[in-house]
């Protein structure tokens, strides 16, 4: 299958660009965050507590989660049921935050993501897609931008929503998050040896998407 892995730090525009690339190539964009939310919903449905790591590890094994596109809409299936209308609640978000740090949950979801990539052309973005999830992807991209540019983008987003914020605080938060992502124990953020580095600091989102599409077509 033709799979594209896009990794990089927070705020580099990975999800937006991955969706554009998938749409242009007719691939499925795999929203890994939605998969973690579906897993969290499964925990809640089974009465698992957010602080019961042992029960989370045991329960995640019987969850089957996949993503399909139907009528141009991403549909998340949990054990055969469309759960799109159930995974965006605050309760599910809180459980996803707690359960996603569990090593067994991460391992199970990586297995499910790999299974999906074996049967479908996918574009996946994250921190460890090229290094852990799709090590044999047709194209691996490490998408980044300077912390200053990422802070400016986030500042514009927030001020457009009427949120008061300090650009210096935002940039420091980004620098701190990069450090945490790069130094975490499980699947740290790093550029795969065979990934193409794309710095989007001086590029528009469309230019970045076009570049990735061109790279994929050149290689396939």
Coordinates of C-alpha atoms in Angstrom, one line a residue:
X1 CA 0.0 0.0 0.0
X2 CA 1.1 3.6 -0.5
X3 CA 1.5 5.0 3.0
X4 CA 2.7 8.5 4.0
X5 CA 4.1 9.2 7.5
X6 CA 4.3 12.8 8.7
X7 CA 6.1 13.4 12.0
X8 CA 7.1 16.6 13.7
X9 CA 6.7 18.9 16.7
X10 CA 3.5 20.4 17.9
X11 CA 2.3 23.4 15.9
X12 CA 4.0 22.5 12.6
X13 CA 0.7 22.1 10.8
X14 CA 0.9 18.3 10.5
X15 CA -2.8 17.4 10.7
X16 CA -4.0 20.2 8.4
X17 CA -1.4 19.3 5.8
X18 CA -1.9 15.5 6.2
X19 CA -5.7 16.0 5.5
X20 CA -4.9 18.1 2.3
X21 CA -2.4 15.5 1.0
X22 CA -4.8 12.6 1.7
X23 CA -7.7 14.4 -0.1
X24 CA -5.5 15.2 -3.1
X25 CA -4.2 11.6 -3.4
X26 CA -7.5 9.9 -2.5
X27 CA -5.9 8.3 0.6
X28 CA -7.5 7.9 4.0
X29 CA -6.3 10.4 6.6
X30 CA -5.9 8.5 9.9
X31 CA -6.8 10.7 12.8
X32 CA -4.8 8.9 15.5
X33 CA -6.3 11.2 18.1
X34 CA -9.8 10.0 17.2
X35 CA -8.6 6.4 17.7
X36 CA -7.3 7.2 21.2
X37 CA -10.7 8.8 21.9
X38 CA -12.5 5.7 20.7
X39 CA -10.3 3.6 23.0
X40 CA -11.2 6.0 25.9
X41 CA -14.9 5.6 25.1
X42 CA -14.4 1.8 25.2
X43 CA -12.9 2.2 28.7
X44 CA -15.9 4.3 29.9
X45 CA -18.4 1.8 28.4
X46 CA -16.7 -0.9 30.4
X47 CA -16.6 1.0 33.7
X48 CA -12.9 1.3 33.8
X49 CA -11.5 4.0 36.1
X50 CA -8.9 6.5 34.7
X51 CA -6.5 5.6 37.5
X52 CA -6.7 1.8 37.2
X53 CA -3.7 1.2 34.9
X54 CA -4.0 -2.6 35.3
X55 CA -7.6 -2.6 34.2
X56 CA -6.9 -0.2 31.3
X57 CA -4.1 -2.6 30.1
X58 CA -6.4 -5.6 30.2
X59 CA -9.5 -4.0 28.7
X60 CA -7.7 -2.4 25.7
X61 CA -6.9 -5.8 24.2
X62 CA -10.5 -6.5 23.2
X63 CA -11.1 -3.1 21.4
X64 CA -11.1 -3.1 17.6
X65 CA -10.9 0.5 16.2
X66 CA -10.7 1.5 12.6
X67 CA -11.3 4.5 10.4
X68 CA -13.2 4.7 7.1
X69 CA -14.3 7.4 4.8
X70 CA -18.0 7.4 3.9
X71 CA -19.6 10.3 1.9
X72 CA -16.4 12.3 2.3
X73 CA -16.7 12.0 6.1
X74 CA -14.3 10.3 8.4
X75 CA -16.1 7.6 10.4
X76 CA -14.5 6.0 13.5
X77 CA -15.7 2.5 14.2
X78 CA -15.4 0.9 17.6
X79 CA -16.0 -2.9 17.5
X80 CA -18.2 -2.3 14.4
X81 CA -20.2 0.7 15.7
X82 CA -20.0 4.2 14.3
X83 CA -18.9 6.2 17.3
X84 CA -18.4 9.7 15.7
X85 CA -21.2 11.2 17.8
X86 CA -19.8 9.9 21.0
X87 CA -16.1 10.6 21.1
X88 CA -15.9 14.4 21.3
X89 CA -17.3 14.8 24.8
X90 CA -15.3 16.3 27.7
X91 CA -15.6 13.0 29.6
X92 CA -14.1 11.0 26.7
X93 CA -11.3 13.7 26.3
X94 CA -10.3 13.4 29.9
X95 CA -10.2 9.6 29.8
X96 CA -8.2 9.7 26.5
X97 CA -5.7 11.9 28.2
X98 CA -5.3 9.4 31.1
X99 CA -5.4 6.2 29.1
X100 CA -3.1 7.4 26.2
X101 CA 0.0 7.3 28.5
X102 CA -0.6 3.6 29.1
X103 CA 2.1 1.6 27.3
X104 CA -0.4 -1.3 26.5
X105 CA -2.9 1.1 25.0
X106 CA -0.2 2.7 22.8
X107 CA 0.9 -0.7 21.7
X108 CA -2.6 -1.9 20.9
X109 CA -3.4 1.3 18.9
X110 CA -0.1 1.0 17.0
X111 CA -1.2 -2.6 16.0
X112 CA -4.6 -1.3 14.9
X113 CA -3.0 1.6 12.9
X114 CA -0.6 -0.8 11.2
X115 CA -3.5 -3.2 10.4
X116 CA -5.3 -0.3 8.7
X117 CA -2.2 0.7 6.7
X118 CA -1.8 -2.8 5.3
X119 CA -5.3 -2.7 3.7
X120 CA -5.7 1.0 2.8
X121 CA -3.6 3.8 1.3
X122 CA -3.2 6.1 4.4
X123 CA -1.6 9.4 5.5
X124 CA -0.8 9.4 9.2
X125 CA 0.7 12.2 11.3
X126 CA 2.1 12.2 14.8
X127 CA 5.3 12.0 16.7
X128 CA 6.5 8.5 16.0
X129 CA 4.7 7.4 12.8
X130 CA 7.9 7.0 10.6
X131 CA 9.9 5.5 13.4
X132 CA 7.4 3.2 15.1
X133 CA 4.0 3.0 13.5
X134 CA 4.9 2.9 9.8
X135 CA 8.6 2.1 9.5
X136 CA 8.1 0.9 5.9
X137 CA 6.0 3.9 4.7
X138 CA 6.5 4.8 1.0
X139 CA 7.3 8.4 2.1
X140 CA 8.3 9.7 5.5
X141 CA 8.3 13.5 6.1
X142 CA 9.6 15.3 9.2
X143 CA 7.7 18.5 9.2
X144 CA 8.9 21.3 11.3
X145 CA 9.0 25.1 11.7
X146 CA 10.9 27.4 14.1
X147 CA 9.4 27.8 17.5
X148 CA 9.0 31.6 16.7
X149 CA 6.9 30.8 13.6
X150 CA 4.8 28.2 15.4
X151 CA 4.2 30.6 18.3
X152 CA 3.1 33.3 15.8
X153 CA 0.7 30.9 14.2
X154 CA -0.8 29.9 17.6
X155 CA -1.0 33.5 18.7
X156 CA -3.0 34.4 15.5
X157 CA -5.3 31.5 16.1
X158 CA -6.1 32.4 19.7
X159 CA -6.4 36.2 19.1
X160 CA -8.8 35.5 16.2
X161 CA -11.0 33.6 18.8
X162 CA -10.8 36.6 21.1
X163 CA -8.4 34.9 23.6
X164 CA -5.9 37.2 25.2
X165 CA -2.4 35.7 25.2
X166 CA 1.3 36.5 25.4
X167 CA 3.3 35.3 22.4
X168 CA 6.4 34.9 24.5
X169 CA 4.6 32.5 26.9
X170 CA 3.2 30.6 23.9
X171 CA 6.7 30.2 22.4
X172 CA 8.2 29.0 25.8
X173 CA 5.3 26.5 26.1
X174 CA 6.2 25.2 22.6
X175 CA 9.9 24.9 23.4
X176 CA 9.0 23.0 26.7
X177 CA 6.7 20.7 24.8
X178 CA 9.3 19.9 22.2
X179 CA 11.7 19.0 24.9
X180 CA 9.2 16.7 26.6
X181 CA 8.2 15.0 23.3
X182 CA 11.8 14.4 22.4
X183 CA 12.8 13.0 25.8
X184 CA 9.8 10.9 26.7
X185 CA 10.4 7.2 27.4
X186 CA 7.9 5.8 25.0
X187 CA 8.4 6.5 21.3
X188 CA 10.1 9.9 21.6
X189 CA 9.8 12.5 18.8
X190 CA 12.7 12.1 16.3
X191 CA 13.3 12.3 12.6
X192 CA 13.5 8.9 11.0
X193 CA 16.8 8.3 9.2
X194 CA 15.0 8.0 5.8
X195 CA 12.6 10.9 6.3
X196 CA 12.6 14.1 4.2
X197 CA 13.0 17.2 6.3
X198 CA 10.5 19.9 5.4
X199 CA 10.8 23.3 7.2
X200 CA 7.5 25.1 6.8
X201 CA 8.7 28.4 8.4
X202 CA 8.7 30.3 5.2
X203 CA 6.0 28.2 3.3
X204 CA 2.2 28.4 3.1
X205 CA 0.2 25.3 4.1
X206 CA -0.7 24.8 0.4
X207 CA 3.0 24.9 -0.6
X208 CA 3.9 22.3 2.0
X209 CA 1.1 20.0 0.9
X210 CA 2.1 20.4 -2.8
X211 CA 5.7 19.6 -1.9
X212 CA 4.7 16.4 -0.1
X213 CA 2.4 15.3 -2.9
X214 CA 5.3 15.9 -5.4
X215 CA 7.7 13.9 -3.3
X216 CA 5.3 11.0 -3.1
X217 CA 4.7 11.0 -6.8
X218 CA 8.4 11.1 -7.6
X219 CA 9.0 8.0 -5.5
X220 CA 6.0 6.0 -6.6

